[in-house]
Each structure stands twice: as C-alpha cells, then as structure tokens.
mmCIF file of C-alpha atoms and ligand atoms in Angstrom:
data_model
loop_
_atom_site.group_PDB
_atom_site.id
_atom_site.type_symbol
_atom_site.label_atom_id
_atom_site.label_comp_id
_atom_site.label_asym_id
_atom_site.label_seq_id
_atom_site.Cartn_x
_atom_site.Cartn_y
_atom_site.Cartn_z
ATOM 1 C CA MET S 192 0.000 0.000 0.000
ATOM 2 C CA ASN S 193 1.191 3.491 -0.773
ATOM 3 C CA ARG S 194 2.611 5.288 2.215
ATOM 4 C CA THR S 195 0.225 8.231 1.847
ATOM 5 C CA HIS S 196 -2.642 5.859 2.658
ATOM 6 C CA ARG S 197 -2.870 6.211 6.355
ATOM 7 C CA ALA S 198 -5.701 6.770 8.735
ATOM 8 C CA GLY S 199 -6.217 10.331 9.885
ATOM 9 C CA ALA S 200 -4.984 12.020 6.680
ATOM 10 C CA ASP S 201 -6.053 15.627 6.913
ATOM 11 C CA MET S 202 -7.343 16.240 3.422
ATOM 12 C CA ARG S 203 -8.952 13.903 0.914
ATOM 13 C CA VAL S 204 -8.238 14.700 -2.707
ATOM 14 C CA ALA S 205 -10.078 13.711 -5.901
ATOM 15 C CA ILE S 206 -7.970 14.008 -9.055
ATOM 16 C CA LEU S 207 -9.953 14.794 -12.194
ATOM 17 C CA GLY S 208 -7.734 14.249 -15.243
ATOM 18 C CA PHE S 209 -4.770 11.871 -15.128
ATOM 19 C CA GLY S 210 -2.523 13.040 -17.964
ATOM 20 C CA ASN S 211 0.853 14.788 -17.663
ATOM 21 C CA VAL S 212 -0.260 16.976 -14.770
ATOM 22 C CA GLY S 213 -2.485 14.549 -12.825
ATOM 23 C CA ARG S 214 0.232 11.897 -12.984
ATOM 24 C CA ALA S 215 2.972 14.339 -11.972
ATOM 25 C CA LEU S 216 0.863 15.265 -8.918
ATOM 26 C CA ALA S 217 0.390 11.574 -8.097
ATOM 27 C CA ARG S 218 4.158 11.031 -8.369
ATOM 28 C CA LEU S 219 4.778 13.996 -6.070
ATOM 29 C CA LEU S 220 2.283 12.760 -3.473
ATOM 30 C CA ALA S 221 3.590 9.190 -3.685
ATOM 31 C CA ALA S 222 7.138 10.477 -3.161
ATOM 32 C CA GLU S 223 6.029 12.660 -0.239
ATOM 33 C CA GLY S 224 4.953 9.507 1.595
ATOM 34 C CA ASP S 225 4.634 10.195 5.298
ATOM 35 C CA ARG S 226 6.515 13.481 5.093
ATOM 36 C CA PRO S 227 3.922 16.042 6.125
ATOM 37 C CA ALA S 228 3.371 18.634 3.452
ATOM 38 C CA GLY S 229 3.465 22.195 4.673
ATOM 39 C CA ARG S 230 4.041 23.778 8.035
ATOM 40 C CA ALA S 231 0.717 22.606 9.412
ATOM 41 C CA GLY S 232 1.772 18.998 8.939
ATOM 42 C CA THR S 233 -1.088 18.237 6.583
ATOM 43 C CA SER S 234 -1.086 15.025 4.626
ATOM 44 C CA PHE S 235 -3.198 14.258 1.606
ATOM 45 C CA LEU S 236 -5.108 11.101 0.785
ATOM 46 C CA VAL S 237 -6.121 10.616 -2.843
ATOM 47 C CA THR S 238 -9.568 8.996 -2.751
ATOM 48 C CA GLY S 239 -10.338 8.934 -6.468
ATOM 49 C CA ILE S 240 -9.065 9.459 -9.993
ATOM 50 C CA CYS S 241 -11.253 10.150 -13.015
ATOM 51 C CA THR S 242 -10.291 10.114 -16.692
ATOM 52 C CA ARG S 243 -12.230 10.389 -19.929
ATOM 53 C CA THR S 244 -11.199 7.083 -21.525
ATOM 54 C CA ARG S 245 -8.907 5.294 -19.040
ATOM 55 C CA GLY S 246 -11.413 4.505 -16.317
ATOM 56 C CA THR S 247 -12.464 5.994 -13.017
ATOM 57 C CA LEU S 248 -11.524 4.852 -9.515
ATOM 58 C CA ILE S 249 -12.992 5.661 -6.138
ATOM 59 C CA ARG S 250 -11.211 4.272 -3.063
ATOM 60 C CA PRO S 251 -12.362 5.989 0.158
ATOM 61 C CA GLU S 252 -9.468 4.261 1.995
ATOM 62 C CA GLY S 253 -6.964 5.734 -0.484
ATOM 63 C CA VAL S 254 -5.848 5.016 -4.036
ATOM 64 C CA ASP S 255 -2.576 3.129 -4.368
ATOM 65 C CA LEU S 256 -0.842 5.828 -6.396
ATOM 66 C CA VAL S 257 2.196 3.789 -7.325
ATOM 67 C CA ARG S 258 -0.019 1.029 -8.709
ATOM 68 C CA ALA S 259 -2.272 3.515 -10.506
ATOM 69 C CA LEU S 260 0.742 5.146 -12.180
ATOM 70 C CA ASP S 261 2.256 1.815 -13.096
ATOM 71 C CA SER S 262 -0.995 0.525 -14.559
ATOM 72 C CA ILE S 263 -1.777 3.631 -16.591
ATOM 73 C CA GLU S 264 1.751 3.761 -17.964
ATOM 74 C CA ARG S 265 1.903 0.051 -18.842
ATOM 75 C CA GLU S 266 -1.723 -0.749 -19.764
ATOM 76 C CA GLY S 267 -3.112 2.689 -20.530
ATOM 77 C CA LEU S 268 -5.843 2.077 -17.936
ATOM 78 C CA LEU S 269 -6.365 2.691 -14.233
ATOM 79 C CA PRO S 270 -6.075 -0.557 -12.248
ATOM 80 C CA GLY S 271 -9.380 -2.287 -11.575
ATOM 81 C CA ALA S 272 -11.262 0.754 -12.841
ATOM 82 C CA GLU S 273 -14.878 -0.190 -13.178
ATOM 83 C CA ALA S 274 -17.307 1.539 -15.467
ATOM 84 C CA LEU S 275 -18.372 3.179 -12.212
ATOM 85 C CA PHE S 276 -20.200 6.119 -13.572
ATOM 86 C CA PRO S 277 -21.604 5.739 -17.030
ATOM 87 C CA SER S 278 -22.651 9.230 -18.047
ATOM 88 C CA THR S 279 -26.367 9.953 -18.040
ATOM 89 C CA PRO S 280 -28.285 12.551 -20.034
ATOM 90 C CA ALA S 281 -28.299 14.703 -16.890
ATOM 91 C CA ARG S 282 -24.675 14.283 -15.762
ATOM 92 C CA SER S 283 -21.321 13.344 -17.252
ATOM 93 C CA THR S 284 -19.057 10.718 -15.698
ATOM 94 C CA ALA S 285 -16.824 13.504 -14.377
ATOM 95 C CA GLU S 286 -19.734 15.313 -12.682
ATOM 96 C CA ARG S 287 -20.889 12.099 -11.033
ATOM 97 C CA PHE S 288 -17.314 11.473 -9.882
ATOM 98 C CA ILE S 289 -17.102 14.995 -8.407
ATOM 99 C CA LEU S 290 -20.311 14.496 -6.450
ATOM 100 C CA GLU S 291 -19.731 10.923 -5.305
ATOM 101 C CA CYS S 292 -16.007 10.753 -4.581
ATOM 102 C CA PRO S 293 -15.495 11.477 -0.856
ATOM 103 C CA ALA S 294 -13.101 14.421 -1.083
ATOM 104 C CA ASP S 295 -12.379 17.804 0.466
ATOM 105 C CA ILE S 296 -10.448 19.065 -2.565
ATOM 106 C CA VAL S 297 -11.106 18.421 -6.254
ATOM 107 C CA VAL S 298 -8.042 18.877 -8.461
ATOM 108 C CA GLU S 299 -9.241 19.811 -11.963
ATOM 109 C CA ALA S 300 -6.536 18.833 -14.484
ATOM 110 C CA THR S 301 -8.534 17.972 -17.587
ATOM 111 C CA THR S 302 -7.741 19.011 -21.124
ATOM 112 C CA LEU S 303 -7.872 22.710 -21.954
ATOM 113 C CA ASP S 304 -10.563 23.975 -24.294
ATOM 114 C CA ALA S 305 -9.423 27.562 -24.748
ATOM 115 C CA ARG S 306 -12.481 28.732 -26.649
ATOM 116 C CA THR S 307 -15.335 27.280 -24.563
ATOM 117 C CA ALA S 308 -13.569 26.431 -21.258
ATOM 118 C CA GLU S 309 -15.828 23.382 -21.126
ATOM 119 C CA PRO S 310 -16.387 20.875 -19.646
ATOM 120 C CA ALA S 311 -13.869 22.126 -17.059
ATOM 121 C CA THR S 312 -16.055 25.090 -16.016
ATOM 122 C CA THR S 313 -18.974 22.728 -15.391
ATOM 123 C CA HIS S 314 -16.652 20.466 -13.359
ATOM 124 C CA ILE S 315 -15.450 23.340 -11.191
ATOM 125 C CA MET S 316 -18.958 24.736 -10.650
ATOM 126 C CA ALA S 317 -20.202 21.259 -9.674
ATOM 127 C CA ALA S 318 -17.392 20.836 -7.128
ATOM 128 C CA LEU S 319 -17.824 24.308 -5.600
ATOM 129 C CA SER S 320 -21.604 23.887 -5.387
ATOM 130 C CA ALA S 321 -21.043 20.567 -3.593
ATOM 131 C CA GLY S 322 -18.940 22.410 -0.992
ATOM 132 C CA LYS S 323 -15.583 21.065 -2.221
ATOM 133 C CA HIS S 324 -12.466 23.199 -2.582
ATOM 134 C CA VAL S 325 -11.056 23.327 -6.106
ATOM 135 C CA VAL S 326 -7.456 23.552 -7.240
ATOM 136 C CA THR S 327 -7.093 23.802 -10.992
ATOM 137 C CA ALA S 328 -4.300 23.897 -13.560
ATOM 138 C CA ASN S 329 -6.874 24.553 -16.279
ATOM 139 C CA LYS S 330 -6.633 28.117 -17.608
ATOM 140 C CA GLY S 331 -9.907 28.129 -19.541
ATOM 141 C CA PRO S 332 -12.389 28.388 -16.658
ATOM 142 C CA VAL S 333 -10.314 30.962 -14.739
ATOM 143 C CA ALA S 334 -9.734 33.153 -17.804
ATOM 144 C CA TRP S 335 -13.345 33.092 -19.006
ATOM 145 C CA HIS S 336 -15.329 32.829 -15.750
ATOM 146 C CA PHE S 337 -13.160 33.934 -12.817
ATOM 147 C CA ARG S 338 -15.732 36.218 -11.203
ATOM 148 C CA GLN S 339 -18.605 33.749 -11.450
ATOM 149 C CA LEU S 340 -16.453 30.902 -10.065
ATOM 150 C CA GLU S 341 -15.042 33.056 -7.282
ATOM 151 C CA ALA S 342 -18.578 34.131 -6.280
ATOM 152 C CA SER S 343 -19.665 30.502 -6.147
ATOM 153 C CA ALA S 344 -16.630 29.561 -4.024
ATOM 154 C CA ARG S 345 -17.424 32.392 -1.620
ATOM 155 C CA ALA S 346 -21.125 31.480 -1.445
ATOM 156 C CA ASN S 347 -20.238 27.863 -0.677
ATOM 157 C CA GLY S 348 -17.522 28.696 1.883
ATOM 158 C CA VAL S 349 -14.722 27.019 -0.093
ATOM 159 C CA ARG S 350 -11.607 28.090 -1.999
ATOM 160 C CA LEU S 351 -10.767 28.162 -5.699
ATOM 161 C CA LEU S 352 -6.997 28.300 -6.279
ATOM 162 C CA PHE S 353 -5.105 28.185 -9.567
ATOM 163 C CA GLU S 354 -1.403 28.957 -8.997
ATOM 164 C CA SER S 355 -0.302 26.511 -11.699
ATOM 165 C CA THR S 356 -2.343 28.154 -14.471
ATOM 166 C CA VAL S 357 0.478 30.681 -15.001
ATOM 167 C CA MET S 358 4.203 29.807 -14.757
ATOM 168 C CA ASP S 359 3.481 26.366 -13.336
ATOM 169 C CA GLY S 360 4.536 26.307 -9.688
ATOM 170 C CA ALA S 361 6.313 29.661 -9.571
ATOM 171 C CA PRO S 362 4.590 31.792 -6.930
ATOM 172 C CA VAL S 363 2.779 34.438 -8.958
ATOM 173 C CA PHE S 364 -0.635 34.663 -7.284
ATOM 174 C CA ASN S 365 0.695 33.571 -3.894
ATOM 175 C CA MET S 366 3.389 36.248 -4.076
ATOM 176 C CA ALA S 367 0.879 38.952 -5.018
ATOM 177 C CA ARG S 368 -1.561 37.829 -2.312
ATOM 178 C CA ARG S 369 0.987 37.359 0.462
ATOM 179 C CA CYS S 370 3.977 39.546 -0.286
ATOM 180 C CA LEU S 371 2.712 42.621 -2.129
ATOM 181 C CA ARG S 372 0.092 43.737 0.353
ATOM 182 C CA GLY S 373 -0.631 47.437 0.021
ATOM 183 C CA CYS S 374 0.863 47.628 -3.483
ATOM 184 C CA SER S 375 -1.192 48.283 -6.575
ATOM 185 C CA ILE S 376 -0.172 46.291 -9.623
ATOM 186 C CA LEU S 377 -0.111 48.648 -12.593
ATOM 187 C CA GLY S 378 0.888 46.220 -15.336
ATOM 188 C CA PHE S 379 3.023 43.263 -16.311
ATOM 189 C CA ARG S 380 4.927 41.747 -19.168
ATOM 190 C CA GLY S 381 6.089 38.189 -19.496
ATOM 191 C CA ILE S 382 7.166 35.213 -21.545
ATOM 192 C CA LEU S 383 4.561 32.765 -20.415
ATOM 193 C CA ASN S 384 4.112 30.084 -23.082
ATOM 194 C CA SER S 385 6.804 27.406 -22.831
ATOM 195 C CA THR S 386 5.900 25.734 -26.101
ATOM 196 C CA THR S 387 6.243 28.811 -28.300
ATOM 197 C CA ASN S 388 9.412 29.911 -26.501
ATOM 198 C CA LEU S 389 10.968 26.496 -27.101
ATOM 199 C CA VAL S 390 9.782 26.424 -30.724
ATOM 200 C CA LEU S 391 11.170 29.936 -31.378
ATOM 201 C CA ASP S 392 14.549 28.836 -29.962
ATOM 202 C CA LEU S 393 14.597 25.683 -32.080
ATOM 203 C CA MET S 394 13.559 27.621 -35.199
ATOM 204 C CA GLU S 395 16.387 30.043 -34.550
ATOM 205 C CA GLU S 396 18.686 26.988 -34.719
ATOM 206 C CA GLY S 397 17.146 25.929 -38.035
ATOM 207 C CA ALA S 398 14.259 23.606 -37.026
ATOM 208 C CA THR S 399 10.819 23.913 -38.605
ATOM 209 C CA LEU S 400 7.752 24.875 -36.594
ATOM 210 C CA GLU S 401 6.513 21.269 -36.880
ATOM 211 C CA ASP S 402 9.833 19.859 -35.537
ATOM 212 C CA GLY S 403 9.692 22.271 -32.632
ATOM 213 C CA LEU S 404 6.115 21.326 -31.791
ATOM 214 C CA ALA S 405 6.956 17.613 -31.948
ATOM 215 C CA LYS S 406 9.745 18.226 -29.408
ATOM 216 C CA ALA S 407 7.377 20.155 -27.104
ATOM 217 C CA ARG S 408 4.823 17.335 -27.323
ATOM 218 C CA GLU S 409 7.496 14.749 -26.537
ATOM 219 C CA MET S 410 8.410 16.749 -23.413
ATOM 220 C CA GLY S 411 4.768 16.822 -22.230
ATOM 221 C CA ILE S 412 4.543 20.630 -22.257
ATOM 222 C CA ALA S 413 2.459 21.262 -25.401
ATOM 223 C CA GLU S 414 -1.304 21.507 -25.118
ATOM 224 C CA ALA S 415 -3.217 18.442 -26.354
ATOM 225 C CA ASP S 416 -4.283 20.720 -29.233
ATOM 226 C CA PRO S 417 -0.995 22.492 -30.140
ATOM 227 C CA SER S 418 -2.793 25.159 -32.160
ATOM 228 C CA LEU S 419 -3.688 26.630 -28.749
ATOM 229 C CA ASP S 420 0.005 27.350 -28.244
ATOM 230 C CA VAL S 421 1.008 28.501 -31.729
ATOM 231 C CA GLU S 422 -2.095 30.632 -32.323
ATOM 232 C CA GLY S 423 -1.408 32.436 -29.047
ATOM 233 C CA TRP S 424 -4.535 31.249 -27.212
ATOM 234 C CA ASP S 425 -2.669 29.796 -24.250
ATOM 235 C CA ALA S 426 -0.801 33.084 -23.846
ATOM 236 C CA VAL S 427 -4.049 35.072 -24.160
ATOM 237 C CA LEU S 428 -5.678 33.035 -21.396
ATOM 238 C CA LYS S 429 -2.691 33.548 -19.082
ATOM 239 C CA THR S 430 -2.675 37.272 -19.865
ATOM 240 C CA THR S 431 -6.390 37.490 -19.062
ATOM 241 C CA ILE S 432 -5.972 35.634 -15.762
ATOM 242 C CA LEU S 433 -3.107 37.898 -14.677
ATOM 243 C CA ALA S 434 -4.967 41.076 -15.689
ATOM 244 C CA THR S 435 -8.141 39.910 -13.926
ATOM 245 C CA VAL S 436 -6.577 38.684 -10.708
ATOM 246 C CA LEU S 437 -3.625 41.058 -10.285
ATOM 247 C CA MET S 438 -5.082 44.225 -11.819
ATOM 248 C CA ASP S 439 -8.812 43.669 -11.186
ATOM 249 C CA SER S 440 -9.442 44.125 -14.889
ATOM 250 C CA HIS S 441 -12.725 43.069 -16.471
ATOM 251 C CA LEU S 442 -11.178 41.947 -19.758
ATOM 252 C CA SER S 443 -12.377 38.796 -21.452
ATOM 253 C CA PRO S 444 -9.935 36.668 -23.479
ATOM 254 C CA ALA S 445 -11.721 37.870 -26.619
ATOM 255 C CA GLU S 446 -10.633 41.441 -25.805
ATOM 256 C CA VAL S 447 -6.923 40.618 -25.524
ATOM 257 C CA HIS S 448 -5.043 41.378 -28.743
ATOM 258 C CA ARG S 449 -3.714 38.039 -30.022
ATOM 259 C CA GLU S 450 -0.728 37.519 -32.301
ATOM 260 C CA GLY S 451 0.504 33.939 -32.516
ATOM 261 C CA MET S 452 3.352 32.450 -34.544
ATOM 262 C CA VAL S 453 1.390 30.693 -37.272
ATOM 263 C CA GLY S 454 3.077 31.317 -40.615
ATOM 264 C CA LEU S 455 6.113 32.926 -38.981
ATOM 265 C CA ASP S 456 8.718 33.430 -41.692
ATOM 266 C CA PRO S 457 12.107 32.027 -40.527
ATOM 267 C CA ALA S 458 13.646 35.030 -42.312
ATOM 268 C CA ARG S 459 12.179 37.243 -39.558
ATOM 269 C CA LEU S 460 14.142 35.246 -36.967
ATOM 270 C CA ASP S 461 17.321 35.575 -39.040
ATOM 271 C CA ALA S 462 16.808 39.310 -39.475
ATOM 272 C CA ALA S 463 16.284 39.747 -35.720
ATOM 273 C CA ARG S 464 19.427 37.715 -34.953
ATOM 274 C CA ASN S 465 21.513 39.711 -37.444
ATOM 275 C CA ALA S 466 20.322 42.917 -35.789
ATOM 276 C CA GLY S 467 21.401 41.589 -32.356
ATOM 277 C CA ARG S 468 17.836 40.963 -31.322
ATOM 278 C CA VAL S 469 15.765 37.968 -30.302
ATOM 279 C CA LEU S 470 12.113 37.237 -31.151
ATOM 280 C CA LYS S 471 9.852 36.429 -28.194
ATOM 281 C CA LEU S 472 6.114 35.949 -27.719
ATOM 282 C CA LEU S 473 5.370 38.642 -25.170
ATOM 283 C CA CYS S 474 2.294 38.834 -22.928
ATOM 284 C CA GLU S 475 1.597 42.280 -21.531
ATOM 285 C CA ALA S 476 -1.015 44.464 -19.884
ATOM 286 C CA ASP S 477 -1.071 48.042 -18.655
ATOM 287 C CA GLY S 478 -3.585 50.821 -18.211
ATOM 288 C CA THR S 479 -4.333 50.780 -21.940
ATOM 289 C CA GLY S 480 -5.242 47.097 -22.381
ATOM 290 C CA ALA S 481 -3.678 43.681 -22.806
ATOM 291 C CA ARG S 482 -1.925 41.980 -25.688
ATOM 292 C CA VAL S 483 0.058 38.971 -26.861
ATOM 293 C CA ARG S 484 2.553 39.840 -29.592
ATOM 294 C CA LEU S 485 5.787 38.756 -31.211
ATOM 295 C CA ALA S 486 8.357 41.263 -30.034
ATOM 296 C CA GLU S 487 12.006 41.807 -30.981
ATOM 297 C CA LEU S 488 14.015 42.286 -27.806
ATOM 298 C CA PRO S 489 17.628 43.480 -27.649
ATOM 299 C CA ARG S 490 20.111 40.818 -26.508
ATOM 300 C CA THR S 491 20.689 42.959 -23.387
ATOM 301 C CA HIS S 492 17.023 42.645 -22.316
ATOM 302 C CA PRO S 493 16.634 40.360 -19.256
ATOM 303 C CA PHE S 494 13.990 38.323 -21.121
ATOM 304 C CA SER S 495 16.420 37.519 -23.953
ATOM 305 C CA ILE S 496 18.045 34.848 -21.753
ATOM 306 C CA VAL S 497 14.695 33.097 -21.178
ATOM 307 C CA ARG S 498 15.355 30.047 -23.330
ATOM 308 C CA GLY S 499 13.480 26.845 -24.059
ATOM 309 C CA THR S 500 10.682 26.009 -21.646
ATOM 310 C CA SER S 501 11.722 28.702 -19.163
ATOM 311 C CA SER S 502 9.481 31.668 -18.468
ATOM 312 C CA ALA S 503 9.614 35.106 -16.886
ATOM 313 C CA LEU S 504 7.207 37.700 -15.570
ATOM 314 C CA THR S 505 7.838 41.328 -14.624
ATOM 315 C CA ILE S 506 5.163 42.915 -12.458
ATOM 316 C CA ALA S 507 5.041 46.717 -12.294
ATOM 317 C CA THR S 508 3.805 48.103 -8.972
ATOM 318 C CA ASP S 509 3.267 51.568 -7.518
ATOM 319 C CA LEU S 510 5.301 51.111 -4.320
ATOM 320 C CA MET S 511 7.791 48.342 -5.128
ATOM 321 C CA GLY S 512 8.718 49.341 -8.671
ATOM 322 C CA GLU S 513 9.238 46.308 -10.900
ATOM 323 C CA ILE S 514 9.647 42.757 -9.634
ATOM 324 C CA THR S 515 10.691 39.940 -11.965
ATOM 325 C CA ILE S 516 10.194 36.199 -11.466
ATOM 326 C CA PHE S 517 12.177 33.722 -13.583
ATOM 327 C CA GLU S 518 11.271 30.062 -13.808
ATOM 328 C CA ASP S 519 14.087 27.910 -15.132
ATOM 329 C CA ASP S 520 13.266 24.962 -17.372
ATOM 330 C CA PRO S 521 10.061 23.694 -15.739
ATOM 331 C CA GLY S 522 8.209 20.502 -16.574
ATOM 332 C CA PRO S 523 4.996 18.825 -15.361
ATOM 333 C CA ILE S 524 6.513 18.351 -11.890
ATOM 334 C CA GLN S 525 6.599 22.140 -11.399
ATOM 335 C CA THR S 526 2.929 22.318 -12.422
ATOM 336 C CA ALA S 527 2.215 19.587 -9.884
ATOM 337 C CA TYR S 528 4.111 21.589 -7.260
ATOM 338 C CA GLY S 529 1.851 24.595 -7.960
ATOM 339 C CA ILE S 530 -1.154 22.364 -7.291
ATOM 340 C CA LEU S 531 0.421 20.982 -4.115
ATOM 341 C CA ALA S 532 1.188 24.519 -2.885
ATOM 342 C CA ASP S 533 -2.498 25.426 -3.359
ATOM 343 C CA MET S 534 -3.584 22.247 -1.568
ATOM 344 C CA ILE S 535 -1.354 23.180 1.383
ATOM 345 C CA GLU S 536 -2.772 26.726 1.346
ATOM 346 C CA ILE S 537 -6.277 25.263 1.608
ATOM 347 C CA ALA S 538 -5.286 22.742 4.267
ATOM 348 C CA GLU S 539 -3.749 25.496 6.370
ATOM 349 C CA GLY S 540 -7.042 27.388 6.154
ATOM 350 C CA ASN S 541 -5.419 30.606 4.939
HETATM 351 N N1 LIG E 197 1.324 19.973 -19.192
HETATM 352 C C1 LIG E 197 1.717 21.079 -18.552
HETATM 353 O O1 LIG E 197 2.922 21.289 -18.351
HETATM 354 C C2 LIG E 197 0.689 22.065 -18.020
HETATM 355 C C3 LIG E 197 1.152 23.211 -17.322
HETATM 356 C C4 LIG E 197 0.192 24.090 -16.765
HETATM 357 C C5 LIG E 197 -1.158 23.835 -16.931
HETATM 358 N N2 LIG E 197 -1.575 22.742 -17.653
HETATM 359 C C6 LIG E 197 -3.014 22.491 -17.788
HETATM 360 O O2 LIG E 197 -3.327 21.307 -17.035
HETATM 361 C C7 LIG E 197 -4.406 20.612 -17.672
HETATM 362 C C8 LIG E 197 -3.970 19.158 -17.919
HETATM 363 O O3 LIG E 197 -2.839 19.159 -18.768
HETATM 364 P P1 LIG E 197 -2.167 17.769 -19.191
HETATM 365 O O4 LIG E 197 -0.928 18.116 -19.918
HETATM 366 O O5 LIG E 197 -2.115 16.873 -18.015
HETATM 367 O O6 LIG E 197 -3.285 17.222 -20.219
HETATM 368 P P2 LIG E 197 -3.427 15.738 -20.784
HETATM 369 O O7 LIG E 197 -2.124 15.021 -20.673
HETATM 370 O O8 LIG E 197 -4.106 15.867 -22.096
HETATM 371 O O9 LIG E 197 -4.433 15.019 -19.744
HETATM 372 C C9 LIG E 197 -5.760 15.413 -19.594
HETATM 373 C C10 LIG E 197 -6.475 14.406 -18.715
HETATM 374 O O10 LIG E 197 -7.830 14.847 -18.532
HETATM 375 C C11 LIG E 197 -8.706 13.771 -18.841
HETATM 376 N N3 LIG E 197 -9.976 14.312 -19.330
HETATM 377 C C12 LIG E 197 -10.180 15.101 -20.403
HETATM 378 N N4 LIG E 197 -11.493 15.406 -20.519
HETATM 379 C C13 LIG E 197 -12.110 14.783 -19.485
HETATM 380 C C14 LIG E 197 -13.455 14.689 -19.074
HETATM 381 N N5 LIG E 197 -14.425 15.308 -19.727
HETATM 382 N N6 LIG E 197 -13.736 13.955 -17.969
HETATM 383 C C15 LIG E 197 -12.750 13.314 -17.285
HETATM 384 N N7 LIG E 197 -11.455 13.367 -17.629
HETATM 385 C C16 LIG E 197 -11.139 14.089 -18.717
HETATM 386 C C17 LIG E 197 -7.987 12.952 -19.878
HETATM 387 O O11 LIG E 197 -8.552 11.656 -19.958
HETATM 388 P P3 LIG E 197 -7.943 10.532 -20.967
HETATM 389 O O12 LIG E 197 -6.645 10.096 -20.312
HETATM 390 O O13 LIG E 197 -8.953 9.472 -20.977
HETATM 391 O O14 LIG E 197 -7.757 11.236 -22.269
HETATM 392 C C18 LIG E 197 -6.563 12.990 -19.328
HETATM 393 O O15 LIG E 197 -6.429 12.031 -18.311
HETATM 394 C C19 LIG E 197 -4.721 21.363 -18.979
HETATM 395 O O16 LIG E 197 -5.840 22.180 -18.747
HETATM 396 C C20 LIG E 197 -3.473 22.206 -19.219
HETATM 397 O O17 LIG E 197 -3.771 23.419 -19.880
HETATM 398 C C21 LIG E 197 -0.678 21.854 -18.165
#
C-alpha cells in the first residue's frame, strides 16, 4: 500500500484528469509519503481518480498511487477501474465522480478547451456547489469565468486556487496575495508560453515549426491541441488571468489582442538575430489594455536569456517598482508543485 494511505490524513483529494499533470501530482504525493506537506503537517489522501477514456476509480481508503501510475503507464488504464459512472443525459461521468467521490479538494486537471472552457467550467462549478475546494491547472475556466467561479466559491464557503495556471509552480498569485500587500499592480509583461518559446529557440537553430512542436509534445509541455500554443490562445488566457486577478481588470480573453506564430517566416528570426535581437512571444497588460505579440528584444534585455521552456514575468507596482520572477526549465513536476502549494494553502485554512 502506498505510504500516503494512512488513517487520519487531513485532506482527501479527488484528481480529475490523469494526464501529464495529474500523474505528476500523483508522483509527487507518492514520493512525499509520510513526510507532512506544509508547516501545518497536513497530509493528503487521494480517494479517487477520473479520466475520460482510461477509467475511473474511487477508493475511500486511499488510491494506491504507485499502482495507478504503473498501470496507466503500462496498460493505458487505471487498475481495476470499473465503469463506475456511465454518463447519463443529466450528468457526465466527471460530474458524477465529483459528487460521489469522498473528497475535500477536487483537483481539476482535464484538457484545456481555450475557446469554450468546457467541460472544465462545469466540473469546477459542480465541485464548488457541492462544498468542495477546487485547485485547478486549467486556464480556460479561470480566464473566461473567474468572477462567477469566485462568487460561487465564496457562497459555498470554499476556496478556488489556480497557482499553476500561469508559470506552473512559480509563486505568482501567492506572491501577489501574500507579499505585495498594500501595493497596486499597474501592469506586467512576461514570456509565459513554454511551447512557443521552445519552438522559437529551435527555429532560430534551423528547425521547422513542426519539428519544434513535436519536441514540445514529446516533453509533455504542449497543449493536447498544439494550435492553442502557436495561435497564441494559451498566452491570451494567461494574460487574461493575470490582468483579472492582479489588476482587477474586467477583460475577457476575446478582448486581448492576439498575435501567434502561425506562418512565422524564418527570415524574420534571421533578421532579428543579425540585428542583435531575439524574437519572443510577449504577454503584456497596462492601463491601456492587454496583448500577446511577437516582439524583438535586444540581446541585453533580461527576457532575452529566457530560453526553451523557461518563463519570466515582470510585475510593475506603484510602491515596489518592478519585480521579476524567472522560472528555469520547468516541466509537469513544477505544475504539480503549484497544485500541491495550493492544496497546502487550503489545508492550512489561509
Ligand atoms: N502539461 C503542462 O505542463 C501544463 C502546465 C500548466 C497547466 N496545464 C493544464 O493542465 C491541464 C492538464 O494538462 P495535461 O498536460 O495533463 O493534459 P493531458 O495530458 O491531455 O491530460 C488530460 C487528462 O484529462 C482527462 N480528461 C479530459 N477530458 C475529461 C473529461 N471530460 N472527464 C474526465 N477526464 C477528462 C484525460 O482523460 P484521458 O486520459 O482518458 O484522455 C486525461 O487524463 C490542462 O488544462 C493544461 O492546460 C498543463
């Protein structure tokens, strides 16, 4: 039995979505074992896992995470997963799982649909309405429906946290909430999409856009639908979330100017390099609006050293000037850490 399965665990967790992120979280929790997570000494017991096509498990006594990971990686299926919850006309399998899995926290890590934010928004609403805390890595619902979801969380006396939607586990929202009290955030600019940053680097070295995307997919960082990365949608969603949460803006993703890298002429990369510049997909917002655009930065710009899957965010404040966060070469484990940090925040009752 996995060492996290012990009586008296403080928080029960249902994992919805068991792809790169859900599995990375399971690996993190399995590795944590009996080491209490967080200052409050909280431990987490995973009581269920739900997927779209690989089965659904509910184990009130605790899922054996090592076995679940082994089975899904070898067989492509959760171990002993019954067709527990066939979907009905009224409710999907995932909604039934959310309602019936005994859990304090639902981790929403299903596939991103950038344009509709569904079915993830329905999942999150169902969990909040059932009085369960939600931690999500899914940008769609937060970018499109933050205020509605936040109101539901408040009405139901639970939390909705989403640190890993932007810069994986790097503390963006936690830093703003905890460490910039009394400051107003006036704007930001960042390199926030790992896939396009990696692809731009590889193209600069002579690869095609397709080669670059294949590499990103192999590393588990590209969206299931890679057009979301190259058309700039992922970056638009992150820009919207930052503007909404940090700057209290009322922008919708549709109002963020979007320039992706579809059809980017490699000659533009060469020209930038010859002029001592580097091409980056920049996300930015200020008093005049928000935009995602391909920008040529001088080699002396701090963002010019943000290579591959790394990312960076500069936040402009009234009292603290500019603060920059760099995240070096993250992978799914850093996303999982962002989820764990939110779970600890909830467990500590902050
Ligand atoms: N990968 C990253 O580094 C990263 C970083 C930050 C945020 N995110 C976000 O995290 C989320 C998950 O990313 P990922 O890379 O783990 O995706 P993924 O590998 O495609 O996995 C998605 C998982 O969700 C399940 N799923 C999809 N629709 C479902 C539904 N309707 N009901 C139940 N389960 C459903 C899938 O089931 P099947 O296995 O049956 O297909 C799969 O297990 C996405 O929203 C992504 O934007 C990812």
